[in-house]
mmCIF file of C-alpha atoms in Angstrom:
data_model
loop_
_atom_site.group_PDB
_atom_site.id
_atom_site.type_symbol
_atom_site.label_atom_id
_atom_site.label_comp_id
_atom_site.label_asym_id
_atom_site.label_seq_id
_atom_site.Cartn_x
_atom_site.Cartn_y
_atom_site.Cartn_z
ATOM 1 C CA UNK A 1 17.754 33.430 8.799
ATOM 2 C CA UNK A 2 16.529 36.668 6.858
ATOM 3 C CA UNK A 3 16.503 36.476 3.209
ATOM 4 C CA UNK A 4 19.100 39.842 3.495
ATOM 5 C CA UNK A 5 20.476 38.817 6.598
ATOM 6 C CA UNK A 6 24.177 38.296 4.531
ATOM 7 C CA UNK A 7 23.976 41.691 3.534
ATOM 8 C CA UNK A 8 23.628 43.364 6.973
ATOM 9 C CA UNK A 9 26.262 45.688 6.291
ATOM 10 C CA UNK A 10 24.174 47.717 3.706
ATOM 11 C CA UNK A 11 22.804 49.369 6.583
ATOM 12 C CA UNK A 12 25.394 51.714 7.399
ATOM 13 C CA UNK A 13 27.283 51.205 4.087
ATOM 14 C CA UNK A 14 30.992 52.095 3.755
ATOM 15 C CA UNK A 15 31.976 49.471 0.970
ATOM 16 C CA UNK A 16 33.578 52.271 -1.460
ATOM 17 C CA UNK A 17 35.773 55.062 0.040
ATOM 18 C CA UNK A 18 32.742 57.558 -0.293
ATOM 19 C CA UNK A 19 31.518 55.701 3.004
ATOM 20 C CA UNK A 20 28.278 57.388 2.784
ATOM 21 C CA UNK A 21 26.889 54.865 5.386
ATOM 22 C CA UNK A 22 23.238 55.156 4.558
ATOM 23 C CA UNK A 23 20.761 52.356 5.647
ATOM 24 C CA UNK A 24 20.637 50.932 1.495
ATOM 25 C CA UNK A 25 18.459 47.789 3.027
ATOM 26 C CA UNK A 26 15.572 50.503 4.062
ATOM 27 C CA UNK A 27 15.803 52.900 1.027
ATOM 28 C CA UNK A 28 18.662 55.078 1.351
ATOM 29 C CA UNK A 29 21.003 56.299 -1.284
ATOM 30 C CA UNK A 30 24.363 57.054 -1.290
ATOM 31 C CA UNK A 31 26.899 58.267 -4.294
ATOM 32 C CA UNK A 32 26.111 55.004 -5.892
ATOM 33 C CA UNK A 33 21.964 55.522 -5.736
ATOM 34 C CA UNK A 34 21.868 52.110 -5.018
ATOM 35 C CA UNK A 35 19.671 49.997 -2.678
ATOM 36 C CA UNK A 36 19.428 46.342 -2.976
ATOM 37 C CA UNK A 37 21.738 44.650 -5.810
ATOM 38 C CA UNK A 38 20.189 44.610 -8.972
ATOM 39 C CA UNK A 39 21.673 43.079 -11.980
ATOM 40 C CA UNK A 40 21.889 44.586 -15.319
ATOM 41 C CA UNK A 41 22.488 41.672 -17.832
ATOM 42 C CA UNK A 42 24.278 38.150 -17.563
ATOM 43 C CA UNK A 43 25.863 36.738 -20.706
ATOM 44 C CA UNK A 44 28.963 34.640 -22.140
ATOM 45 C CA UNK A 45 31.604 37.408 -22.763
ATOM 46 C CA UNK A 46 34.306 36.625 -25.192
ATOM 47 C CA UNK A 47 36.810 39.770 -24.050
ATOM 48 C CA UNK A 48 39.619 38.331 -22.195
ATOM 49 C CA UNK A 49 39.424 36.675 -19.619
ATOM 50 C CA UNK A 50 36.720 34.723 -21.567
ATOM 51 C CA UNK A 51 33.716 34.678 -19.000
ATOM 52 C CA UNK A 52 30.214 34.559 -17.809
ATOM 53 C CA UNK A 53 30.343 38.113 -17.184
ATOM 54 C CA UNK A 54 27.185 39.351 -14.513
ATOM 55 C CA UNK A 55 26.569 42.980 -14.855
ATOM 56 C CA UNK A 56 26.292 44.715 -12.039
ATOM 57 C CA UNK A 57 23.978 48.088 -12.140
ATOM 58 C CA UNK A 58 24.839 51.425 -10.744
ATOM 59 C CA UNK A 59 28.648 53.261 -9.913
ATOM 60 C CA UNK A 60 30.052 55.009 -6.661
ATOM 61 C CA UNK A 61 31.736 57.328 -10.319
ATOM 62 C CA UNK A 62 30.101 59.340 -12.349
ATOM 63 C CA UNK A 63 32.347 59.216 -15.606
ATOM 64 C CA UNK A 64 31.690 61.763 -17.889
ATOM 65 C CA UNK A 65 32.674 59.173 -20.757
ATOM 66 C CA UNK A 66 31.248 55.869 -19.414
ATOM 67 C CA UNK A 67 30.330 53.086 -21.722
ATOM 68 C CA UNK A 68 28.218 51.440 -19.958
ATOM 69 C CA UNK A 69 26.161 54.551 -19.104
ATOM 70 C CA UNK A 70 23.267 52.648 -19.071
ATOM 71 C CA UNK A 71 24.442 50.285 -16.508
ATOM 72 C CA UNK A 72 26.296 52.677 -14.497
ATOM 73 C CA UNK A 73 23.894 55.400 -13.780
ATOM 74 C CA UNK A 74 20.923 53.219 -13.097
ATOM 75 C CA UNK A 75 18.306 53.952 -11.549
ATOM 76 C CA UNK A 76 18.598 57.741 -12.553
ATOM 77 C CA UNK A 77 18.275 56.870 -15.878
ATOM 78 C CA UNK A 78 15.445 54.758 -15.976
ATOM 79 C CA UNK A 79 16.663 52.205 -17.962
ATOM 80 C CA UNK A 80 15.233 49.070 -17.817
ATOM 81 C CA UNK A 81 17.693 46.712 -15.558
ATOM 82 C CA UNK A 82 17.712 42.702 -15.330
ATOM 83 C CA UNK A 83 16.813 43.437 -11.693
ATOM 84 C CA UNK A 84 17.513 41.215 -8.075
ATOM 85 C CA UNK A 85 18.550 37.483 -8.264
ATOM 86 C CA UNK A 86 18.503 35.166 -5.382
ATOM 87 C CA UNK A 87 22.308 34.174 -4.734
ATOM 88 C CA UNK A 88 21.474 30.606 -4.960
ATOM 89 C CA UNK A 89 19.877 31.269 -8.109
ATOM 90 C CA UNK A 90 22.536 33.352 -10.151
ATOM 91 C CA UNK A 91 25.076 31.171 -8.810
ATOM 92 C CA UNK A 92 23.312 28.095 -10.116
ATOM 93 C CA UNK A 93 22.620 30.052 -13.614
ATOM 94 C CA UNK A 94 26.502 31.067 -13.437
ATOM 95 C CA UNK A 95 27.815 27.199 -13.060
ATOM 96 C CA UNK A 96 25.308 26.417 -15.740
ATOM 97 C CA UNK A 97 26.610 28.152 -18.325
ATOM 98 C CA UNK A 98 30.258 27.778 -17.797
ATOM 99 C CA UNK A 99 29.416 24.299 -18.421
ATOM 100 C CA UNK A 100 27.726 24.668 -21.131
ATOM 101 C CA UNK A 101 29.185 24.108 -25.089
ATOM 102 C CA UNK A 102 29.165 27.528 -25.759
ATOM 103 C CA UNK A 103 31.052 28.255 -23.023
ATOM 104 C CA UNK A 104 33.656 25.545 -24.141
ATOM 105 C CA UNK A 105 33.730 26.602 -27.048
ATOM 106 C CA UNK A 106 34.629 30.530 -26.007
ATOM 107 C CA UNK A 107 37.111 29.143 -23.569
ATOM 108 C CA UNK A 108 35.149 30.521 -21.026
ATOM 109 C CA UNK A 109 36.164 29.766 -17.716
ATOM 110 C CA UNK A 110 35.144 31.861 -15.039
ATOM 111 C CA UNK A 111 32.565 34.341 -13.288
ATOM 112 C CA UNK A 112 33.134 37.891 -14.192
ATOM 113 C CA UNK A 113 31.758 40.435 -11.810
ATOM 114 C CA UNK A 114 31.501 43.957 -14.116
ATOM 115 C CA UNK A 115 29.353 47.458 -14.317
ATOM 116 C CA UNK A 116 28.929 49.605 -13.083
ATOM 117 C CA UNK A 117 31.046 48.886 -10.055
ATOM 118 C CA UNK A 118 30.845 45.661 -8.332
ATOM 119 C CA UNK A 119 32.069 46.636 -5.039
ATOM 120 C CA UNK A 120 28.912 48.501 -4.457
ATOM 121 C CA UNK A 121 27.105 44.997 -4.216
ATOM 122 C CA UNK A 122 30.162 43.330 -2.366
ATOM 123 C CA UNK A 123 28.183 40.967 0.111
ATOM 124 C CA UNK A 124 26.365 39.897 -2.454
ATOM 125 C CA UNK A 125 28.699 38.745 -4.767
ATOM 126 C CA UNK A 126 30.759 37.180 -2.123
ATOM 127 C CA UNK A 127 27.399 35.162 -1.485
ATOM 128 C CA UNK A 128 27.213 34.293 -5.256
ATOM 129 C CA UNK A 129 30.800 32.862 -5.605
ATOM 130 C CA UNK A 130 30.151 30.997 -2.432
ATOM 131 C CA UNK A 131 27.380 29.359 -3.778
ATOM 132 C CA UNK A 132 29.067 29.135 -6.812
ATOM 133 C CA UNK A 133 31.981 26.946 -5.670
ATOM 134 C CA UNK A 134 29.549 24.543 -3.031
ATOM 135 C CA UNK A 135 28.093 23.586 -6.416
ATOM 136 C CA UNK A 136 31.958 23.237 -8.030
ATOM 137 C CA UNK A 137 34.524 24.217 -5.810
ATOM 138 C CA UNK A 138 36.919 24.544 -8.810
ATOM 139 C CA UNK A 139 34.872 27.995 -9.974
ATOM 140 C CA UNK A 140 37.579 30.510 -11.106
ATOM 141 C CA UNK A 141 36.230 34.280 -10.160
ATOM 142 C CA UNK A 142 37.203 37.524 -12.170
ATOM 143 C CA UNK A 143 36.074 41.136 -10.373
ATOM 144 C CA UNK A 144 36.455 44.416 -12.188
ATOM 145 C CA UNK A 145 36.776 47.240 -10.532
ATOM 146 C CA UNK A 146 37.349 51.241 -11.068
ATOM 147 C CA UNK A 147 39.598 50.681 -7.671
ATOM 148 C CA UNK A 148 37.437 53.134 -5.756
ATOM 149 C CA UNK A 149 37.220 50.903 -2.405
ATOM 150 C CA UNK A 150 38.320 50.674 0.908
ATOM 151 C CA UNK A 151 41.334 48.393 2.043
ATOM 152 C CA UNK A 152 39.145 46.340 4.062
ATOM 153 C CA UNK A 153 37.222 45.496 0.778
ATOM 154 C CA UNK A 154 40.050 45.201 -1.370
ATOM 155 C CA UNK A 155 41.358 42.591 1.044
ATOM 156 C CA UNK A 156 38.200 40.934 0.813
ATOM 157 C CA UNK A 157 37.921 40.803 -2.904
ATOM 158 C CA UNK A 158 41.564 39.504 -2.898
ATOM 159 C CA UNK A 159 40.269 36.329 -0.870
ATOM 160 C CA UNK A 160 37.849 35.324 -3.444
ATOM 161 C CA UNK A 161 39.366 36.687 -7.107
ATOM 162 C CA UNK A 162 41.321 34.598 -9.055
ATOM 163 C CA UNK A 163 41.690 37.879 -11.403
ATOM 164 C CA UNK A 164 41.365 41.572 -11.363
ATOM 165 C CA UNK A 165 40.650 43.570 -13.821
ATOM 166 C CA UNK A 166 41.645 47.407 -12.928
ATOM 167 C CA UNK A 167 40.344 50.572 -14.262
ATOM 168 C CA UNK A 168 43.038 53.735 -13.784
ATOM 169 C CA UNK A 169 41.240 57.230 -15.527
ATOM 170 C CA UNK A 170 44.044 59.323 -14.910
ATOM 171 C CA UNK A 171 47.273 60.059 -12.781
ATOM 172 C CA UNK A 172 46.392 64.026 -11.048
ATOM 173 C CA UNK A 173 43.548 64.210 -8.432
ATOM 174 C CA UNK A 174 42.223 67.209 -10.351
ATOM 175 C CA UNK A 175 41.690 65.693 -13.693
ATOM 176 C CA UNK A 176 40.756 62.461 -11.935
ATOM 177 C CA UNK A 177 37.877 64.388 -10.228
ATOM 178 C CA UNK A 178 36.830 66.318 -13.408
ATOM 179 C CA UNK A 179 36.555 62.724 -15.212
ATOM 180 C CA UNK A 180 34.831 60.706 -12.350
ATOM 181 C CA UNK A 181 33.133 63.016 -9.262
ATOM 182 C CA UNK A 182 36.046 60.691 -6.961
ATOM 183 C CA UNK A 183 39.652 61.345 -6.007
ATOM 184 C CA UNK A 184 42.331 59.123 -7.529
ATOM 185 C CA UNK A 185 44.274 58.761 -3.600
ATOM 186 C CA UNK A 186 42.268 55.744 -3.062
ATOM 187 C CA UNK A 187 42.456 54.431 -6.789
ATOM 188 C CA UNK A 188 46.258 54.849 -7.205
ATOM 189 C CA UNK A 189 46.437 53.123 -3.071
ATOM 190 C CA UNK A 190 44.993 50.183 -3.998
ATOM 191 C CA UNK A 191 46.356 49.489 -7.456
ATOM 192 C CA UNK A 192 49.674 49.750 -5.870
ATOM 193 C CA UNK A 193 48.636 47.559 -3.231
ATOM 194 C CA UNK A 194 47.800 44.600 -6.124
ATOM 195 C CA UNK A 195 51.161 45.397 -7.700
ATOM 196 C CA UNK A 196 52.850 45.046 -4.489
ATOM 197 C CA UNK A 197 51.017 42.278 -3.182
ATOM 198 C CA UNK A 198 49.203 40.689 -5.340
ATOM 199 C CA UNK A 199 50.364 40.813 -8.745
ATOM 200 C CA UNK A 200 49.461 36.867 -9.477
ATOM 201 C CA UNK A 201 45.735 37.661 -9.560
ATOM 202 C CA UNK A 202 45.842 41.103 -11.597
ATOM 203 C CA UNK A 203 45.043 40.553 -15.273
ATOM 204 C CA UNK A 204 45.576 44.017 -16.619
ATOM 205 C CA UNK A 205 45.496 47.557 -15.799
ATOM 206 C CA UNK A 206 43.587 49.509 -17.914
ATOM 207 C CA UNK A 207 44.098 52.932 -18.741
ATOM 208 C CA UNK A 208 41.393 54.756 -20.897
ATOM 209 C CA UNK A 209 42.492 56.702 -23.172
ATOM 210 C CA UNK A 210 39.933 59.855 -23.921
ATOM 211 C CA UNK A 211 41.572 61.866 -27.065
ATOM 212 C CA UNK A 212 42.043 65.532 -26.065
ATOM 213 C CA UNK A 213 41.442 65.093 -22.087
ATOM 214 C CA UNK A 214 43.808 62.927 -20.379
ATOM 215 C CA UNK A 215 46.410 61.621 -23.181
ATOM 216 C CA UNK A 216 49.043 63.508 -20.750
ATOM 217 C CA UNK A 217 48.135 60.929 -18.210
ATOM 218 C CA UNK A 218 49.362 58.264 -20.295
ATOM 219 C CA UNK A 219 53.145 58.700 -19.114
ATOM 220 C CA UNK A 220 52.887 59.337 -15.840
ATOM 221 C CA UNK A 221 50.436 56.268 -15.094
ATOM 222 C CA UNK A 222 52.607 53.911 -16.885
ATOM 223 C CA UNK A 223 55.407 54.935 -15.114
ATOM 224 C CA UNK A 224 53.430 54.431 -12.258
ATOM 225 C CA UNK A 225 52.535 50.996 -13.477
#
């Protein structure tokens, strides 16, 4: 079997509701610039759910506010990234650690897939937390998400969670676009989708709160909530 032959898909990708379907395994970029999965950093996390939280590098958004700029907009900023791990590898490295004292110690207790956006490197993870759970089946999985995905991937990252963390930026398409480059249609579908239908593996919503822009979201989205 090819080394990449699990992430076939990535050759016409439409992971993320941009479906920009470029050929990512030869080179091409979509919204996300990415090509193969590259990690950004892997560490013991102690934010809730305590975690060994992977990284993930590069976003199908382009937040005006982002944190985790340096993640997020790799490669276009050039900063320096952890860069590809074999599957196997991370998964062994992810097992590792949760076993480890420090990770006892944090109470930490699962994978946590971050960013940048994880869905952009969907196959891969899924490989991960299979390998993962062959090693200990009992593995406990976290994904975080800014919700901008298809169905067909939310209903795959349903299968493997046992969490979800879930970014909302705002309530209005227009302000949503002005904050991220995306539309919040898809964003607002699929959180409603959890709450409907899932709501045993969401941990939070989150709503970001950036004073003077979008504190008039606040009501509306928790009365969507």
């Amino acid at each position: 079997m090819n080394q990449l032959e699990f992430m076939a898909e990535l050759k016409e990708c439409q992971l993320c509701e941009h479906r920009c379907r470029v050929n990512r395994l030869e080179g091409e970029t979509g919204v996300c610039r990415m090509t193969l999965p590259v990690i950004a950093s892997a560490t013991l996390h102690p934010a809730p759910p305590e975690s060994y939280t992977v990284f993930m590098s590069g976003c199908n958004f382009k937040c005006l506010n982002c944190q985790n700029w340096t993640i997020s907009q790799y490669p276009d900023n050039g900063y320096p990234q952890r860069g590809y791990v074999d599957p196997e590898q991370l998964a062994k490295e992810c097992v590792s650690t949760l076993n480890s004292s420090a990770a006892r110690l944090m109470g930490a207790d699962r994978i946590f897939f971050s960013g940048g956006e994880a869905t952009i490197h969907l196959p891969y993870i899924e490989k991960v937390v299979k390998e993962a759970r062959r090693i200990a089946p009992e593995t406990k999985v976290n994904f975080d998400t800014n919700g901008y995905m298809t169905e067909e991937s939310l209903e795959r990252v349903l299968a493997f969670s046992d969490s979800m963390t879930y970014d909302i930026k705002a309530f209005s398409d227009e302000l949503f676009r002005a904050i991220t480059g995306a539309s919040s249609g898809p964003v607002l579908r699929n959180a409603e989708y959890i709450g409907k239908h899932a709501k045993h593996k969401l941990w939070e919503y989150r709503i970001l709160v950036i004073p003077g822009i979008n504190e008039g979201e606040i009501k509306p989205l928790t009365e969507f909530i």
